[in-house]
Tab-separated table of C-alpha atoms (C1' of nucleotides) and ligand atoms in Angstrom:
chain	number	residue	atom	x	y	z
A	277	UNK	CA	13.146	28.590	12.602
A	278	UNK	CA	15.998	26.387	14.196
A	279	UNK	CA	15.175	23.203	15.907
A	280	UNK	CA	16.267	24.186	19.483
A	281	UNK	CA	14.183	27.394	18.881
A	282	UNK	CA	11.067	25.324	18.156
A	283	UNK	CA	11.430	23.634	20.973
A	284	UNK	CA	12.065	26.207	23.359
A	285	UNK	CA	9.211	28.353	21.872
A	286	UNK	CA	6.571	25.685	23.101
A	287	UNK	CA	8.106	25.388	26.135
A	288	UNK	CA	9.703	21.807	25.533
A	289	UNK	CA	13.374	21.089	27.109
A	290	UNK	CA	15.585	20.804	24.195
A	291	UNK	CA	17.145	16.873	23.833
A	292	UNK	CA	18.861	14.855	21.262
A	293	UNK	CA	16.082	12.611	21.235
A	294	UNK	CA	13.841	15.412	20.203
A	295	UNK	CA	16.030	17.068	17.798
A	296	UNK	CA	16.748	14.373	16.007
A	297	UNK	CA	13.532	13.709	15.060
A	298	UNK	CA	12.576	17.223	14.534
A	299	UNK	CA	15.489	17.370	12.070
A	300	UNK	CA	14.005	14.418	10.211
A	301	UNK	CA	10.315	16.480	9.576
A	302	UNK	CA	12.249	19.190	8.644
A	303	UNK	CA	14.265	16.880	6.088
A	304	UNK	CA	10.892	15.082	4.674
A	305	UNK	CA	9.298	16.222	1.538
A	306	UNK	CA	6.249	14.888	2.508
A	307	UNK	CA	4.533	13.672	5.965
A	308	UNK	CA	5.916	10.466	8.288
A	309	UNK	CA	4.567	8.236	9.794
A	310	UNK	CA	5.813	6.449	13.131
A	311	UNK	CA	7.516	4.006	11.335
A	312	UNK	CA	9.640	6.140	9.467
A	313	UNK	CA	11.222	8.327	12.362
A	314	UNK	CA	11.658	4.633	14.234
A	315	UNK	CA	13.798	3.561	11.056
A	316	UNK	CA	15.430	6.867	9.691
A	317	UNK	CA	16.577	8.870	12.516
A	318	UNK	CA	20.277	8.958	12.794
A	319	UNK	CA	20.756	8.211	16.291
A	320	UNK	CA	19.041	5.054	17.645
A	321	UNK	CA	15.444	6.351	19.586
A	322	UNK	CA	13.594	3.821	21.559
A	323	UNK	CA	10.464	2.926	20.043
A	324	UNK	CA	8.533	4.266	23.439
A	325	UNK	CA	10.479	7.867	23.010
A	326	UNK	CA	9.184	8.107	19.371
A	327	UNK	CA	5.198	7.675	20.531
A	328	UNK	CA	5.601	9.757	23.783
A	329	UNK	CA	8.096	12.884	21.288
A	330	UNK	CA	5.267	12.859	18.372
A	331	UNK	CA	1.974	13.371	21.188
A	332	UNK	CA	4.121	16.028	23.138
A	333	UNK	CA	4.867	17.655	19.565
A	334	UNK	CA	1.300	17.560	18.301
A	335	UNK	CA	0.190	18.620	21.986
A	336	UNK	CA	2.430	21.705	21.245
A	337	UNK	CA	1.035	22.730	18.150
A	338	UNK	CA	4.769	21.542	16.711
A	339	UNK	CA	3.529	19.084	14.122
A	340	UNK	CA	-0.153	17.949	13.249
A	341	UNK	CA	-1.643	14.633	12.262
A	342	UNK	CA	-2.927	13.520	9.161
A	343	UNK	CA	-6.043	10.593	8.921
A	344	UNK	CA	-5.403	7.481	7.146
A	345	UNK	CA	-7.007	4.497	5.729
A	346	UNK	CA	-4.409	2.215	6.892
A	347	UNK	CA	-4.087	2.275	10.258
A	348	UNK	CA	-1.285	4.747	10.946
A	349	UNK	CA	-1.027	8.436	11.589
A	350	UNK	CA	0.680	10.766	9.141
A	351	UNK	CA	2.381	13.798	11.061
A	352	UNK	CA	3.550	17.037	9.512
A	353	UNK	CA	5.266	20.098	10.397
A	354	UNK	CA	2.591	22.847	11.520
A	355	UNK	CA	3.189	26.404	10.173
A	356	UNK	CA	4.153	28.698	13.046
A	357	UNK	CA	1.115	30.113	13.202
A	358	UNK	CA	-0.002	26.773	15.501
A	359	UNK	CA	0.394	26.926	19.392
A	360	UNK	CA	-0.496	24.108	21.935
A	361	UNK	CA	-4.351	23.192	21.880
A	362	UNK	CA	-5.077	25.485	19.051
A	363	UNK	CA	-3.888	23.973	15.351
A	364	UNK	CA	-4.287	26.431	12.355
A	365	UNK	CA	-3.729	23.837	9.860
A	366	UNK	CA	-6.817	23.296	7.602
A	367	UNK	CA	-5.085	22.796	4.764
A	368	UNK	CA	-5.327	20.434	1.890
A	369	UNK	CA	-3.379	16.757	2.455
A	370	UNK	CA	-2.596	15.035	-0.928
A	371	UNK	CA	-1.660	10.840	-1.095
A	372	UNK	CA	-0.054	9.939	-3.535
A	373	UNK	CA	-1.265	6.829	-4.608
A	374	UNK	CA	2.065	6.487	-6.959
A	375	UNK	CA	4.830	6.979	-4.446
A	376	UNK	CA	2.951	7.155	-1.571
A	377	UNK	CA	4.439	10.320	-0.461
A	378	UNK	CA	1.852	12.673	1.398
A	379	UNK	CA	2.077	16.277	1.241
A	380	UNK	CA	0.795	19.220	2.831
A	381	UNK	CA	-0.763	21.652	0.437
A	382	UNK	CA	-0.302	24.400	2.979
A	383	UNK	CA	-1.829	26.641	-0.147
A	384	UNK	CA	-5.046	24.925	-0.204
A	385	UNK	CA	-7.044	25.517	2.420
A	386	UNK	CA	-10.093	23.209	3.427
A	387	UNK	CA	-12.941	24.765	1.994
A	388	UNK	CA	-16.015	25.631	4.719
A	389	UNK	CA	-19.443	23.300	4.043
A	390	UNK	CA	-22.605	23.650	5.360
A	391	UNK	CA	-23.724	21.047	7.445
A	392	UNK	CA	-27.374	19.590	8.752
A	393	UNK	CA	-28.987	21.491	11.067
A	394	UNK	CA	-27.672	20.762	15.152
A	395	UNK	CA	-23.813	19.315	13.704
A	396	UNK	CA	-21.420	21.965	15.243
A	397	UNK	CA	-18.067	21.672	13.330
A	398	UNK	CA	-15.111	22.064	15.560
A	399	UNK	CA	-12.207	21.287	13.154
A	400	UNK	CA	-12.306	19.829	9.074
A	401	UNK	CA	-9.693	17.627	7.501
A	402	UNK	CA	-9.898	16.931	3.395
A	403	UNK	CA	-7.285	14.005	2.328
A	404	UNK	CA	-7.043	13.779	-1.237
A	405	UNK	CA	-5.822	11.075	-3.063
A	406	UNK	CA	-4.287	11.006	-6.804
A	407	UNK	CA	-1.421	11.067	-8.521
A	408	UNK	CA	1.488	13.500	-7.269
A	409	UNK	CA	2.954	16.480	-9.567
A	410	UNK	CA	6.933	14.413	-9.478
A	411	UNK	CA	4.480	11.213	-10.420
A	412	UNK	CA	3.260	12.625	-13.377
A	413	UNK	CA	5.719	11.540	-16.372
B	226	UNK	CA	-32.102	-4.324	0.017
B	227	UNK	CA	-31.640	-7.452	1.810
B	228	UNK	CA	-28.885	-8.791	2.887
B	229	UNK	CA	-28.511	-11.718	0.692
B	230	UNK	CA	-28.794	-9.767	-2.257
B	231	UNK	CA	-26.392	-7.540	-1.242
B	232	UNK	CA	-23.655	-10.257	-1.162
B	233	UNK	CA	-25.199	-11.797	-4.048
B	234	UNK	CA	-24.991	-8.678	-6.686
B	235	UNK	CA	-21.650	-8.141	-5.627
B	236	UNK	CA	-21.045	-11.690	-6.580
B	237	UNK	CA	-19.974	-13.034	-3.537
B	238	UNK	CA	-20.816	-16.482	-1.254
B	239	UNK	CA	-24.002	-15.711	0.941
B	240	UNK	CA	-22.230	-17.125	4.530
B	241	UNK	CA	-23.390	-17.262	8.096
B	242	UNK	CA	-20.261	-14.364	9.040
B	243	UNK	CA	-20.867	-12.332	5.886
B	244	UNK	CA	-24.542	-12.014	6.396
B	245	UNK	CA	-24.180	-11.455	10.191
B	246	UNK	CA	-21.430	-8.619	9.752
B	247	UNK	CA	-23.753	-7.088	7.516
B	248	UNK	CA	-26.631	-7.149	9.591
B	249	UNK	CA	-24.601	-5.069	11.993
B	250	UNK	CA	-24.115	-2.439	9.352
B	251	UNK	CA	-27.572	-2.106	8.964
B	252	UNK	CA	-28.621	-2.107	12.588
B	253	UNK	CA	-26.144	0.442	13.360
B	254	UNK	CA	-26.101	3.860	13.161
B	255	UNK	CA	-22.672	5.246	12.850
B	256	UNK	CA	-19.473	3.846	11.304
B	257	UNK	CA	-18.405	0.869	12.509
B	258	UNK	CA	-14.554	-0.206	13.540
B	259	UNK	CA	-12.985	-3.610	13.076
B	260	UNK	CA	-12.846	-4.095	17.232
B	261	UNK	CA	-16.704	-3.133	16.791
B	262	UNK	CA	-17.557	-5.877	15.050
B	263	UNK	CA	-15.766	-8.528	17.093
B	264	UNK	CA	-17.271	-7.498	19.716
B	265	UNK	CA	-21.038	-6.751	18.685
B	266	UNK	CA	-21.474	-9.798	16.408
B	267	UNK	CA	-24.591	-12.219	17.456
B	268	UNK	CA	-22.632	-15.192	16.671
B	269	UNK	CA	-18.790	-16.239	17.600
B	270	UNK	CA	-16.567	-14.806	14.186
B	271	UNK	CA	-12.955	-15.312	14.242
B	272	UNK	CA	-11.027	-12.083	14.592
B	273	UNK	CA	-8.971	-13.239	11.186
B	274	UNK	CA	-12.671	-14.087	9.430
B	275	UNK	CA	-13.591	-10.162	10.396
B	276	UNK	CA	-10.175	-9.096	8.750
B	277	UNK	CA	-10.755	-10.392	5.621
B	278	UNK	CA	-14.405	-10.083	5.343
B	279	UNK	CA	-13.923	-6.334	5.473
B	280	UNK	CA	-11.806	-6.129	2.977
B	281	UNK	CA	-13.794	-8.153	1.197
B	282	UNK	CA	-16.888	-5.900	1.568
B	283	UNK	CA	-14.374	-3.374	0.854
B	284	UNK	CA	-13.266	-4.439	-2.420
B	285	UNK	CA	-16.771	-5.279	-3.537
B	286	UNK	CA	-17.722	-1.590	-2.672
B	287	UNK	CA	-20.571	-2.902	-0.233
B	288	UNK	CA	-18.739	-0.485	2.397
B	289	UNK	CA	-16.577	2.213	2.138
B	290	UNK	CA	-13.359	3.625	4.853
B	291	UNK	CA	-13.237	6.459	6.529
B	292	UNK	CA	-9.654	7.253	7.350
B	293	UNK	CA	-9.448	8.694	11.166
B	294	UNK	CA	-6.117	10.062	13.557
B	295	UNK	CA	-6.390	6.852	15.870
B	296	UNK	CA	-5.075	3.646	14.395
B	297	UNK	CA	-8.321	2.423	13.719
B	298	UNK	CA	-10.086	2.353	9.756
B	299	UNK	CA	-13.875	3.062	9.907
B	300	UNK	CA	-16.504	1.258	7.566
B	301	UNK	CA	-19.578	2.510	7.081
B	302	UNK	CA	-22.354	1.175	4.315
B	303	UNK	CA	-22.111	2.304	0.355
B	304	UNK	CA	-24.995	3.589	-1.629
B	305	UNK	CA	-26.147	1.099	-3.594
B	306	UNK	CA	-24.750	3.018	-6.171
B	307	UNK	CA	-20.907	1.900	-5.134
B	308	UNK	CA	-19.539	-1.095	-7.326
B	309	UNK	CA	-16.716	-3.297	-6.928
B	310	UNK	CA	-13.245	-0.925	-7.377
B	311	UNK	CA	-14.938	2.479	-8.124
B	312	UNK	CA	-16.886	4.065	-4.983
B	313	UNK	CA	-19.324	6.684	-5.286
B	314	UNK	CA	-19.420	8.085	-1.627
B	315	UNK	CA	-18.342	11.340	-1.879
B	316	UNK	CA	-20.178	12.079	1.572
B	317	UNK	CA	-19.121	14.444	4.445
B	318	UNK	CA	-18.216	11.872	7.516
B	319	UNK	CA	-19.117	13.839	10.932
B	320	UNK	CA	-17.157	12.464	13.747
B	321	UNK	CA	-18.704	13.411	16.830
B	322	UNK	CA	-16.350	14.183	19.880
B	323	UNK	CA	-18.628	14.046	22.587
B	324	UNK	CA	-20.606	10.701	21.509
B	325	UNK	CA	-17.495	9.239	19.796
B	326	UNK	CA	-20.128	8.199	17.128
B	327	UNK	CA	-19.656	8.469	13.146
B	328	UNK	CA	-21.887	9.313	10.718
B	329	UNK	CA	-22.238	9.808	6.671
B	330	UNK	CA	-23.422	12.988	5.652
B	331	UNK	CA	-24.882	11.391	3.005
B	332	UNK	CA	-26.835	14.648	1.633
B	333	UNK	CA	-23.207	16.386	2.037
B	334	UNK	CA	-21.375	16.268	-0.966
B	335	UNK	CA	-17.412	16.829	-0.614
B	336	UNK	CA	-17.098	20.151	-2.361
B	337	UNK	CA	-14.379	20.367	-5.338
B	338	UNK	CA	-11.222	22.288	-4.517
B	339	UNK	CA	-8.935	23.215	-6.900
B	340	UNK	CA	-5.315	21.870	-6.626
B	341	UNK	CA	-1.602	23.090	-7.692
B	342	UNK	CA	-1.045	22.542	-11.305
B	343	UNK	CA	0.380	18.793	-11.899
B	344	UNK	CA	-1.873	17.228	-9.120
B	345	UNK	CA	-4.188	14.527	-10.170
B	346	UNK	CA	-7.215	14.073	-7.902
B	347	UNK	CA	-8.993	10.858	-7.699
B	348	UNK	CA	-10.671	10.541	-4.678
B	349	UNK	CA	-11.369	12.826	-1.971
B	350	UNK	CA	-12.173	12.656	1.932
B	351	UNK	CA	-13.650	14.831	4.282
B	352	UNK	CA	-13.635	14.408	7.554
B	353	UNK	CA	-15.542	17.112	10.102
B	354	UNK	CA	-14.798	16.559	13.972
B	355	UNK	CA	-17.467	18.836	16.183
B	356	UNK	CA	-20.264	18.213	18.382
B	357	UNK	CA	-23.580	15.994	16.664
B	358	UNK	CA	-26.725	16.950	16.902
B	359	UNK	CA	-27.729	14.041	19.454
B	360	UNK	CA	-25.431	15.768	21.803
B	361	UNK	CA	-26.265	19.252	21.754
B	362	UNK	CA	-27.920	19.111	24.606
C	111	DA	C1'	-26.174	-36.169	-3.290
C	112	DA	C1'	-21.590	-35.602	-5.153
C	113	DT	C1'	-18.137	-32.505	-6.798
C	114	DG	C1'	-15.382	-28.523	-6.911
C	115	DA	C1'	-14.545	-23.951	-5.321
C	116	DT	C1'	-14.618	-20.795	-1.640
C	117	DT	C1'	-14.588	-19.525	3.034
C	118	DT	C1'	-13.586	-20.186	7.776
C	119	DG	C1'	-11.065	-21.012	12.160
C	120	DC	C1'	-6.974	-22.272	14.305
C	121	DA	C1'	-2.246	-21.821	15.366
C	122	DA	C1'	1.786	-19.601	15.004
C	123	DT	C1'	4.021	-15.379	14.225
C	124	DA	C1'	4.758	-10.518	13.474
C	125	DT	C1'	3.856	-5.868	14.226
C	126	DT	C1'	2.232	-2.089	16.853
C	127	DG	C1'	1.018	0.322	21.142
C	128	DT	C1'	0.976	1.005	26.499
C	129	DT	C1'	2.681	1.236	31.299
C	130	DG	C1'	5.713	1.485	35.466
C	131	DC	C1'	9.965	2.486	36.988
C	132	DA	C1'	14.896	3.274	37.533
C	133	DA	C1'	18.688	5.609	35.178
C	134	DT	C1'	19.954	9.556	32.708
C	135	DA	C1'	19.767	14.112	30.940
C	136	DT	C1'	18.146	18.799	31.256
C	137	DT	C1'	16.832	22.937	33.634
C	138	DT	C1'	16.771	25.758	37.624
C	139	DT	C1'	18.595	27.282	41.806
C	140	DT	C1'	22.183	28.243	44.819
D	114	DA	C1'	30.165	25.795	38.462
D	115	DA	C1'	28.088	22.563	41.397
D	116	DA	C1'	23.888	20.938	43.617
D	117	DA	C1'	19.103	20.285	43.665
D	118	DA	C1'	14.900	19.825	41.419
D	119	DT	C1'	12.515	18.497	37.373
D	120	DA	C1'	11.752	16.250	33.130
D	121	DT	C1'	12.961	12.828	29.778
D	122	DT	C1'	14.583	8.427	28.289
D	123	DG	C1'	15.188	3.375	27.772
D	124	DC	C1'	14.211	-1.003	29.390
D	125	DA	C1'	11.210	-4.684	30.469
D	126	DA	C1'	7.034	-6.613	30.597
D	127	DC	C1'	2.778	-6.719	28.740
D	128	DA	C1'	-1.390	-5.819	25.790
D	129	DA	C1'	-3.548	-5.188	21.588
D	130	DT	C1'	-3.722	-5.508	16.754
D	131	DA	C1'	-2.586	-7.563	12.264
D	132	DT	C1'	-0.816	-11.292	8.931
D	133	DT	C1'	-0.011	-15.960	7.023
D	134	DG	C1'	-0.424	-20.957	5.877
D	135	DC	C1'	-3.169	-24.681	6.028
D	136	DA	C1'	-6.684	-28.172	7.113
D	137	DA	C1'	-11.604	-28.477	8.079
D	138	DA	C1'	-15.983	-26.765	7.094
D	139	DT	C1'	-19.254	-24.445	4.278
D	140	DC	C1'	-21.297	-23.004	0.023
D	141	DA	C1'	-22.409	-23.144	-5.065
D	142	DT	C1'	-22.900	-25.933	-9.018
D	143	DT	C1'	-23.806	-30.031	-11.342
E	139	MN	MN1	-0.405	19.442	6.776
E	140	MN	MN1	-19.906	7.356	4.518
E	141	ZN	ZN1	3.815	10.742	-6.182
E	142	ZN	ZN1	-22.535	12.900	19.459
DNA sequence: AATGATTTGCAATATTGTTGCAATATTTTT
DNA sequence: AAAAATATTGCAACAATATTGCAAATCATT
């Protein structure tokens, strides 16, 4: 899907500000983290635009985040399947503890586990770390 | 085990902040955050002192992470069975969104899931959001 | 108790995140 | 196509969080 039709589809006015950055997930190989829009995107985005565009684009199901030991968020391109509120993204996340690249193994989905009795699961993340397929020579 | 021979099997200098940090672990019930600590301690502990004692703890695999989607690491206690560099805490971590507490699953072992072909799993996190059974009322 | 090694707290600094508000850009209406 | 209404952006100021070097204090060893 084009950017401006992203956008529009979750009801979002269409800016540079948010274009640009879309542009950059759809760019990434793997998942980015605040840092990296702040320093990559072509045109210069205020560091306030960057944290209020990545919450309005996980708010609209546009992108979903990604836990980390490290204190930052990961974010990553949701399939098209997501809509505001509801994410459909239980998939697999691999670190790579080589190049440090993230990636969403949109293949693998989280698998279901039975819990204690009385723990309601809403939603299930599974981070794996290792060693990357392009790390492996 | 008691605190002092926790710090002493994993080799390190029995202190005043070390055991005290500790002692929170084991008072506590959930997962504890870094801002946690600083706040909670009994005694006055330097906000740097908390920083590296972590890490510390970390490193000596007296604690292990839990990665979360809010800028902030988690620590909860290892098994006794955790050594310095290689963890054994292959729990379930339940994040409860009503309480906002964190617990180890520690009966829950992360289930195996089998990866694309040239990715190298080491370690693997699992991370439920839902409702905990203290709240389910 | 004295020595040496480690840990701690302070200070200074850097990085990261939040808020209100006026200026600007976008969408909707006319 | 212009005007009006709405939404977004950037700035500034501030708050919170994290890192580093170093001297003082604490801890382990003799
Ligand atoms: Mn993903
Ligand atoms: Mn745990
Ligand atoms: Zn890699
Ligand atoms: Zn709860």
């Amino acid at each position: 899907m084009q950017k401006e039709a992203v956008l529009k589809k979750a009801g979002l006015s269409v800016t540079e500000s948010r274009k640009t950055i879309l542009e950059l997930f759809f760019a990434s190989e793997g998942a980015l983290a605040h840092a990296d829009i702040e320093k990559h995107s072509s045109i210069n985005i205020d560091r306030v635009t960057v944290y209020r565009t990545l919450q309005t684009f996980v708010e609209s199901g546009i992108i979903h985040q990604i836990p980390t030991t490290d204190n930052t968020i990961l974010y990553a391109l949701c399939k098209d399947s997501c809509e505001a509120g509801h994410h459909q993204d239980e998939h697999v996340h691999f670190i790579c503890v080589s190049c440090n690249k993230t990636n969403c193994l949109d293949d693998v989905m989280v698998p279901m586990v039975k819990l204690p009795k009385g723990f309601l699961p809403i939603q299930t993340a599974m981070i794996v770390k290792g060693t990357c397929i392009d790390c492996r020579n």
